[in-house]
mmCIF file with all atom_site columns, C-alpha atoms in Angstrom:
data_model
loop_
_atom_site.group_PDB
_atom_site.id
_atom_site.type_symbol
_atom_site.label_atom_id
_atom_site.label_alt_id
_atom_site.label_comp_id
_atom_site.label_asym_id
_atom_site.label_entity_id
_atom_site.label_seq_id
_atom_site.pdbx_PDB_ins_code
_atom_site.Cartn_x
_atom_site.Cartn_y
_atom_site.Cartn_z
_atom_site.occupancy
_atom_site.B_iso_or_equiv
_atom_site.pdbx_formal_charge
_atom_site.auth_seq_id
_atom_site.auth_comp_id
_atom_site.auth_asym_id
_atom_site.auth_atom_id
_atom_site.pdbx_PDB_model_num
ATOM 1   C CA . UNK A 1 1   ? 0.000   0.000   0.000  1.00 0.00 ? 1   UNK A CA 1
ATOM 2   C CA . UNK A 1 2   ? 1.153   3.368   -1.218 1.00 0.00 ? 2   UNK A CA 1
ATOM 3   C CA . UNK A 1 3   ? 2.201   6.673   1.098  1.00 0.00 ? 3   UNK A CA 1
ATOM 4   C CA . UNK A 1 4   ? -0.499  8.474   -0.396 1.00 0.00 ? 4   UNK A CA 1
ATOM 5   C CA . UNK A 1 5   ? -3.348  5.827   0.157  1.00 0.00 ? 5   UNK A CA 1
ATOM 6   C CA . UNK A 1 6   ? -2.832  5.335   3.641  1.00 0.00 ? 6   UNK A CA 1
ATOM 7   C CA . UNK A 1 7   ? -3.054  9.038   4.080  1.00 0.00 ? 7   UNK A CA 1
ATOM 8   C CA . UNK A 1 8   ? -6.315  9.001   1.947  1.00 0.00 ? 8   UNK A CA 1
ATOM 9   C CA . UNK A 1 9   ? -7.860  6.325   4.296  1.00 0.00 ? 9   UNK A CA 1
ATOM 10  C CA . UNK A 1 10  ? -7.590  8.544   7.479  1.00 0.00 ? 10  UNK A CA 1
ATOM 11  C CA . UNK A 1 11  ? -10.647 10.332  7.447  1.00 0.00 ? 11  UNK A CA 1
ATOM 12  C CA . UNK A 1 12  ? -10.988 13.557  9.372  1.00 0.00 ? 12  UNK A CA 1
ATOM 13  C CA . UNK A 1 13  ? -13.776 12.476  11.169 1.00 0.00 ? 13  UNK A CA 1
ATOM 14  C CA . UNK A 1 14  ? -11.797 10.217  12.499 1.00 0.00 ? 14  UNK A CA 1
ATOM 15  C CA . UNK A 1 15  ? -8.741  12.448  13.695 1.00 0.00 ? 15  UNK A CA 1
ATOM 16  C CA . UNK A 1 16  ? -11.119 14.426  15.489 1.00 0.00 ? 16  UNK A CA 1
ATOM 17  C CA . UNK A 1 17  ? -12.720 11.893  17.278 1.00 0.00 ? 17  UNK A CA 1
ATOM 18  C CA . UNK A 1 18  ? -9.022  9.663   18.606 1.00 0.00 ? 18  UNK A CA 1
ATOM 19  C CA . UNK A 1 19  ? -7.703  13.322  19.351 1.00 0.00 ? 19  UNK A CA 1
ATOM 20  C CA . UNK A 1 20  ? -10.461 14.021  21.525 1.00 0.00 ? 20  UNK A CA 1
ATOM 21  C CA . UNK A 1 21  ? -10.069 10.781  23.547 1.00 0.00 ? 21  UNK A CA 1
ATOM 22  C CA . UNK A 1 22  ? -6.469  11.021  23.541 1.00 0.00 ? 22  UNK A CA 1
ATOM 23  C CA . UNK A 1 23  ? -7.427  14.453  25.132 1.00 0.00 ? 23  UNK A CA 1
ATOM 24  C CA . UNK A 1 24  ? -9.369  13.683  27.885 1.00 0.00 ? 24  UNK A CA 1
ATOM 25  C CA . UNK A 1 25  ? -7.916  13.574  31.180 1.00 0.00 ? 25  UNK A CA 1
ATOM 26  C CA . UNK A 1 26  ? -8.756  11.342  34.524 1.00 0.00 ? 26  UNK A CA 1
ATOM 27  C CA . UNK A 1 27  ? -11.257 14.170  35.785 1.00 0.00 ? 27  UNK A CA 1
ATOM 28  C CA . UNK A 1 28  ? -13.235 15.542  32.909 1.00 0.00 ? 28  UNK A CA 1
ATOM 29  C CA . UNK A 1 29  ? -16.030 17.940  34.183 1.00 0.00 ? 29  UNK A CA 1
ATOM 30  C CA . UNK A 1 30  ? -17.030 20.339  31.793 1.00 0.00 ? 30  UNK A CA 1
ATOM 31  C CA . UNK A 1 31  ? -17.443 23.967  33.466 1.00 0.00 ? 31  UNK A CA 1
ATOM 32  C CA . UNK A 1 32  ? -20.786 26.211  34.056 1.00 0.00 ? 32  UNK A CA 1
ATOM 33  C CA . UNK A 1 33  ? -23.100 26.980  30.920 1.00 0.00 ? 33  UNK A CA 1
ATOM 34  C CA . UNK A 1 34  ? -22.571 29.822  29.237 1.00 0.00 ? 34  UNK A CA 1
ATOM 35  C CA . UNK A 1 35  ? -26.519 30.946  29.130 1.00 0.00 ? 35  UNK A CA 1
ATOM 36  C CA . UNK A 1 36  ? -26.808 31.368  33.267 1.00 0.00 ? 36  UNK A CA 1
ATOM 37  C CA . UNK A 1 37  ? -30.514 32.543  33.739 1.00 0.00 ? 37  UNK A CA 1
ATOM 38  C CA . UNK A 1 38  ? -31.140 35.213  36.281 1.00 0.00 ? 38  UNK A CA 1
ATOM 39  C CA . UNK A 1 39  ? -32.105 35.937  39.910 1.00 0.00 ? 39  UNK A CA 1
ATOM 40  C CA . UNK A 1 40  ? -35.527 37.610  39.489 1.00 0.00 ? 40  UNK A CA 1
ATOM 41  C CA . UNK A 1 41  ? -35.365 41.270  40.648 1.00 0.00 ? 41  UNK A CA 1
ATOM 42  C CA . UNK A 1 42  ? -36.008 42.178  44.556 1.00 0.00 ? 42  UNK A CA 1
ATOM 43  C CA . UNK A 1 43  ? -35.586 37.856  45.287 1.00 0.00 ? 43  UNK A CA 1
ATOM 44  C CA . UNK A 1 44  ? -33.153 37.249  48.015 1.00 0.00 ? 44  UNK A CA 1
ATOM 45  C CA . UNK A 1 45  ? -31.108 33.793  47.793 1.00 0.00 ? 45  UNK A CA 1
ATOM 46  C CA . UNK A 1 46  ? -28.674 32.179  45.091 1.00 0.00 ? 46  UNK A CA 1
ATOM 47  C CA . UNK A 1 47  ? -29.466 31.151  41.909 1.00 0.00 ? 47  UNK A CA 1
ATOM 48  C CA . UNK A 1 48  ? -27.207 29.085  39.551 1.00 0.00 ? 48  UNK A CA 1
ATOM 49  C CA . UNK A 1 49  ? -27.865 26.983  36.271 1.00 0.00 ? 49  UNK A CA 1
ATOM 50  C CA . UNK A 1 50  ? -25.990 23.830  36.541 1.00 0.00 ? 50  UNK A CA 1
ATOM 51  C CA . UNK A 1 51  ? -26.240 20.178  33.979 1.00 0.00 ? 51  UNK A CA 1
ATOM 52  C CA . UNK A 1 52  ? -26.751 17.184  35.146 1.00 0.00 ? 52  UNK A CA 1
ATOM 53  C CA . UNK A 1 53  ? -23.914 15.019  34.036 1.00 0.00 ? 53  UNK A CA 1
ATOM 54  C CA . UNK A 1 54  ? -24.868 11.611  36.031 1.00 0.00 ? 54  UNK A CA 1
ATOM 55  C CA . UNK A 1 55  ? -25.800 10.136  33.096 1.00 0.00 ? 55  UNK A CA 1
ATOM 56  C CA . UNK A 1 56  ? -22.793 10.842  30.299 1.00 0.00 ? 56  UNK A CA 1
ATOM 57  C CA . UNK A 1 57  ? -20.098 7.688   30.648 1.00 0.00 ? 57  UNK A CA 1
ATOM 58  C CA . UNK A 1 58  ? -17.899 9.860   29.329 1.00 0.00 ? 58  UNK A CA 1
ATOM 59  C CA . UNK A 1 59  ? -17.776 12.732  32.122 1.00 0.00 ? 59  UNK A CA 1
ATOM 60  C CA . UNK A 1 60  ? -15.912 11.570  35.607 1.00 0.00 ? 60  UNK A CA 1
ATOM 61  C CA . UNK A 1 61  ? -15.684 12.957  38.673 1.00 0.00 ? 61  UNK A CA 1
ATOM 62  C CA . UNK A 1 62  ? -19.296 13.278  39.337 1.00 0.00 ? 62  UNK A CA 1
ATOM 63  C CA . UNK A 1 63  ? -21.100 11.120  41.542 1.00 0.00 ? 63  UNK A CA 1
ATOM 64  C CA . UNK A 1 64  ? -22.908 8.251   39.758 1.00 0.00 ? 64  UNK A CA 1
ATOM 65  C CA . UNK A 1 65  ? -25.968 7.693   40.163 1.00 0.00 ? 65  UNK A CA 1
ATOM 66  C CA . UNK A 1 66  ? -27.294 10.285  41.879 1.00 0.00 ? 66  UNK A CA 1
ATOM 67  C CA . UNK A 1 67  ? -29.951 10.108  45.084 1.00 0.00 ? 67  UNK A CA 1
ATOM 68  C CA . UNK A 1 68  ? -33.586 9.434   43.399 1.00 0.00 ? 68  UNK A CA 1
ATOM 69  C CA . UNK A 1 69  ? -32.120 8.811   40.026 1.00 0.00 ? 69  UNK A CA 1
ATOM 70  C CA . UNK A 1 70  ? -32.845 5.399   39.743 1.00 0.00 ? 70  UNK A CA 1
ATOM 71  C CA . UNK A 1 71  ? -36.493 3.633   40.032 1.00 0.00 ? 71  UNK A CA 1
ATOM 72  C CA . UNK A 1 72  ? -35.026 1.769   43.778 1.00 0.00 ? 72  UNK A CA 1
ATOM 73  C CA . UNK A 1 73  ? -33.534 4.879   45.286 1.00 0.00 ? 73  UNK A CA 1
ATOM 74  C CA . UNK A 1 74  ? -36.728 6.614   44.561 1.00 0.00 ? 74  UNK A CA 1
ATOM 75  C CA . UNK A 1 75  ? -39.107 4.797   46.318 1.00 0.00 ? 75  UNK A CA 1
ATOM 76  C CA . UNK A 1 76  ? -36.610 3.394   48.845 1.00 0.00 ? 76  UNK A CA 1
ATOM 77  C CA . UNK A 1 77  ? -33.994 5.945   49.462 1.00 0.00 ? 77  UNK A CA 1
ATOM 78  C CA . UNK A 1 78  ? -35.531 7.582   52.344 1.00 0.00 ? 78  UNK A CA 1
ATOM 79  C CA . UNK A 1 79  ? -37.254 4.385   53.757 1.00 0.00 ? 79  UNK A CA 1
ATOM 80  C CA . UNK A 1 80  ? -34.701 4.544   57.229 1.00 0.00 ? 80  UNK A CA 1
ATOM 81  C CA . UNK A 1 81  ? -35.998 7.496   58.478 1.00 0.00 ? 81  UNK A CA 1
ATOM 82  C CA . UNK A 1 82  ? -39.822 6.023   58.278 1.00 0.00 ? 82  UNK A CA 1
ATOM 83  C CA . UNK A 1 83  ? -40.264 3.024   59.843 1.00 0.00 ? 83  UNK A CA 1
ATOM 84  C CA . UNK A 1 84  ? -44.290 3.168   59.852 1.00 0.00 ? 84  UNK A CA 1
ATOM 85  C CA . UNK A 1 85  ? -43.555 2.486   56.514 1.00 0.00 ? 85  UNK A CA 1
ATOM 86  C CA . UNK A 1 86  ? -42.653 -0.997  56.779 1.00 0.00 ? 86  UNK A CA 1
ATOM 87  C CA . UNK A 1 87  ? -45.150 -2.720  57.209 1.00 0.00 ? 87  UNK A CA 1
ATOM 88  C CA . UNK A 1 88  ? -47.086 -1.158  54.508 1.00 0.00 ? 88  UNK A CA 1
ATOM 89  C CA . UNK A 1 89  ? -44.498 -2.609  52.407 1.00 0.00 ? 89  UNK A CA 1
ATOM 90  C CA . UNK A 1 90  ? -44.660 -6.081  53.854 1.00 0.00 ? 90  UNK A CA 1
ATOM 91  C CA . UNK A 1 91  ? -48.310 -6.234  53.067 1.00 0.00 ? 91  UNK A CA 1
ATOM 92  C CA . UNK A 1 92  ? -48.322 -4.729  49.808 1.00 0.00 ? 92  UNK A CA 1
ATOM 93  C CA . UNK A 1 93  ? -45.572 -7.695  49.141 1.00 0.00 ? 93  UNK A CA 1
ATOM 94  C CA . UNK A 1 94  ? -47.744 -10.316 50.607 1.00 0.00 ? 94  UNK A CA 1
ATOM 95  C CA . UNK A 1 95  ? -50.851 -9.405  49.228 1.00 0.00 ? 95  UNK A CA 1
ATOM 96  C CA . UNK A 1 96  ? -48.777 -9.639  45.561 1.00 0.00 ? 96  UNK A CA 1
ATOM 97  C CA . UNK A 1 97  ? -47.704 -12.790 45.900 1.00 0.00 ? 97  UNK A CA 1
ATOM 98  C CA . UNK A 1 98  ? -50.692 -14.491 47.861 1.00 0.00 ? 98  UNK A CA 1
ATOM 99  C CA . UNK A 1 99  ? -52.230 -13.088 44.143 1.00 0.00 ? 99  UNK A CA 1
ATOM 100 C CA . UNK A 1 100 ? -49.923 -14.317 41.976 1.00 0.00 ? 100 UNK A CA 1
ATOM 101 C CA . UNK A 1 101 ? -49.305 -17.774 43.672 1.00 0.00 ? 101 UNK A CA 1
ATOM 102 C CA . UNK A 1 102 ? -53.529 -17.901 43.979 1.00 0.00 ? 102 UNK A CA 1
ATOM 103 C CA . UNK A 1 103 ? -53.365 -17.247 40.029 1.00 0.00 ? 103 UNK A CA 1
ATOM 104 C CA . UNK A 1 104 ? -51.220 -19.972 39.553 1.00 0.00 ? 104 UNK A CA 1
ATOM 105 C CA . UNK A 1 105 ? -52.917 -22.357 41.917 1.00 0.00 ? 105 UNK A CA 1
ATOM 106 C CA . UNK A 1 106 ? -56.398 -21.976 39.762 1.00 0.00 ? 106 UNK A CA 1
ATOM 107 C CA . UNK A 1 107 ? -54.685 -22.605 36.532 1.00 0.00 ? 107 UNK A CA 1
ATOM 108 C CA . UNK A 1 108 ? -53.447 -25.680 37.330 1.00 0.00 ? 108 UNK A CA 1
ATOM 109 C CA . UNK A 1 109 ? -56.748 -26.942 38.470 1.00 0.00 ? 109 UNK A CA 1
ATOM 110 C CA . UNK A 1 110 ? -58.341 -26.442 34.805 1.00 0.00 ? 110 UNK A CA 1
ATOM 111 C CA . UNK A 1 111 ? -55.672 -29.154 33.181 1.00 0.00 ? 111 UNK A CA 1
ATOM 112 C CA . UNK A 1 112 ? -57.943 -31.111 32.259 1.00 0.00 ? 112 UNK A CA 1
ATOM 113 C CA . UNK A 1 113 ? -59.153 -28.740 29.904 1.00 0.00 ? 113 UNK A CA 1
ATOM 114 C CA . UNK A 1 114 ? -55.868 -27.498 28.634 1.00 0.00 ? 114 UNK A CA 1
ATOM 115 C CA . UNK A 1 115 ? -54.078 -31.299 28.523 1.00 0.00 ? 115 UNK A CA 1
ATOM 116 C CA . UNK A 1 116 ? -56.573 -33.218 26.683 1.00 0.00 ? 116 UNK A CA 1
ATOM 117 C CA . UNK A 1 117 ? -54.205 -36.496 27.676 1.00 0.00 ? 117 UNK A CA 1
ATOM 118 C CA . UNK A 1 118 ? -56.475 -37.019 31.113 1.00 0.00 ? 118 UNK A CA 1
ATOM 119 C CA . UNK A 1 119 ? -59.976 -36.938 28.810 1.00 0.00 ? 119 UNK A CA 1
ATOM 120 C CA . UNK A 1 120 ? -59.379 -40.633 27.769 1.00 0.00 ? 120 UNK A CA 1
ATOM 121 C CA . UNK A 1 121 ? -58.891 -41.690 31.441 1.00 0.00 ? 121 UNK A CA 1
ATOM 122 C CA . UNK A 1 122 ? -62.203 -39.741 32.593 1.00 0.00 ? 122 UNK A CA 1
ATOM 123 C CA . UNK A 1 123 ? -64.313 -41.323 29.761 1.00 0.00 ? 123 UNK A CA 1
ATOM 124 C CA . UNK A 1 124 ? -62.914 -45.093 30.414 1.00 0.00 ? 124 UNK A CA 1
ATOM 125 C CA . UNK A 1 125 ? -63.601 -44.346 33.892 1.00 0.00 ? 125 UNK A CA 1
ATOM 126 C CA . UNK A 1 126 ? -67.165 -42.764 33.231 1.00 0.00 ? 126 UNK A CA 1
ATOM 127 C CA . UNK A 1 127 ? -68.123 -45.623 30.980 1.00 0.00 ? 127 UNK A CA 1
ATOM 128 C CA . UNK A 1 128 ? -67.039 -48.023 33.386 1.00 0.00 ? 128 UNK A CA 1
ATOM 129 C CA . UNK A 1 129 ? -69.267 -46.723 36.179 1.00 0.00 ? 129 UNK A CA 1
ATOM 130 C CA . UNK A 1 130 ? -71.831 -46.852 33.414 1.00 0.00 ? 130 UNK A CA 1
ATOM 131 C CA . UNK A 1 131 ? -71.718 -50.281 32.745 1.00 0.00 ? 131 UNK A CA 1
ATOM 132 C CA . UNK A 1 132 ? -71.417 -51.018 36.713 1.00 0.00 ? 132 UNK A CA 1
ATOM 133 C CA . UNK A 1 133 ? -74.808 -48.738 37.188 1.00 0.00 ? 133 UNK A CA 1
ATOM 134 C CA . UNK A 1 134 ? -76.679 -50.992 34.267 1.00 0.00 ? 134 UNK A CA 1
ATOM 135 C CA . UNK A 1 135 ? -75.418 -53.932 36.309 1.00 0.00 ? 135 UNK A CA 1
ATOM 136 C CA . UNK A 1 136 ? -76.726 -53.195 39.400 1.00 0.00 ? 136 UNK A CA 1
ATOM 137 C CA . UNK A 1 137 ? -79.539 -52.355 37.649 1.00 0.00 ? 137 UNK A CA 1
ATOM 138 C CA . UNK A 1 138 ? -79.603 -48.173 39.118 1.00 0.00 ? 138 UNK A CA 1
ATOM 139 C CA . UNK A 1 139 ? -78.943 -46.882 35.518 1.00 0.00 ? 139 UNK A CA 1
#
């Protein structure tokens, strides 16, 4: 391969993007936004505009993930500090899976109409106390 093609192969997109990574140092936080909206007039108090980089793999040095980010710190983050709380939770729990395990329970009762393999049985069965009815002579 020529000089000139393997110069023609490097695309610029490319450059850009391994000199950016090559770029990055160990703590990469990127600084305030430019746009900083202001402290409505006769307010008292800060105000300051600030991302939320939690999310971006490519940021460090913030902490990951944050309180109430996620679906489990939200509805349990603050659950030490209420303890009346608990045993709401264990019911809600129980009641759930006394559901789901009474759901299962009454579907395996109807097998005999889902696995038409125990039919044969009943009828040989039902034809048999038939025959032992007309022989008594009840039937």
């Amino acid at each position: 391969m020529s000089l000139l093609r393997a110069a023609n192969l490097i695309k610029p997109s490319r450059c850009l993007l391994a000199a950016r990574f090559a770029s990055t140092s160990s703590t990469l936080v990127p600084g305030s936004s430019k746009i900083q909206l202001q402290k409505p007039v006769g307010e008292q108090g800060f105000f300051s505009y600030g991302r939320n980089f939690s999310r971006n793999p490519y940021i460090t040095g913030v902490q990951k993930p944050q309180s109430g980010d996620t679906v489990k710190s939200y509805l349990l983050g603050r659950i030490g500090h209420a303890y009346e709380v608990y045993p709401l939770i264990l019911l809600s729990v129980a009641l759930v899976t006394g559901m789901v395990l009474t759901a299962y329970y009454s579907f395996t009762k109807i097998e005999i109409w889902i696995d038409k393999s125990k039919i044969r049985f009943v009828l040989q069965l039902q034809d048999e106390l038939v025959a032992a009815a007309k022989k008594r002579g009840t039937r």
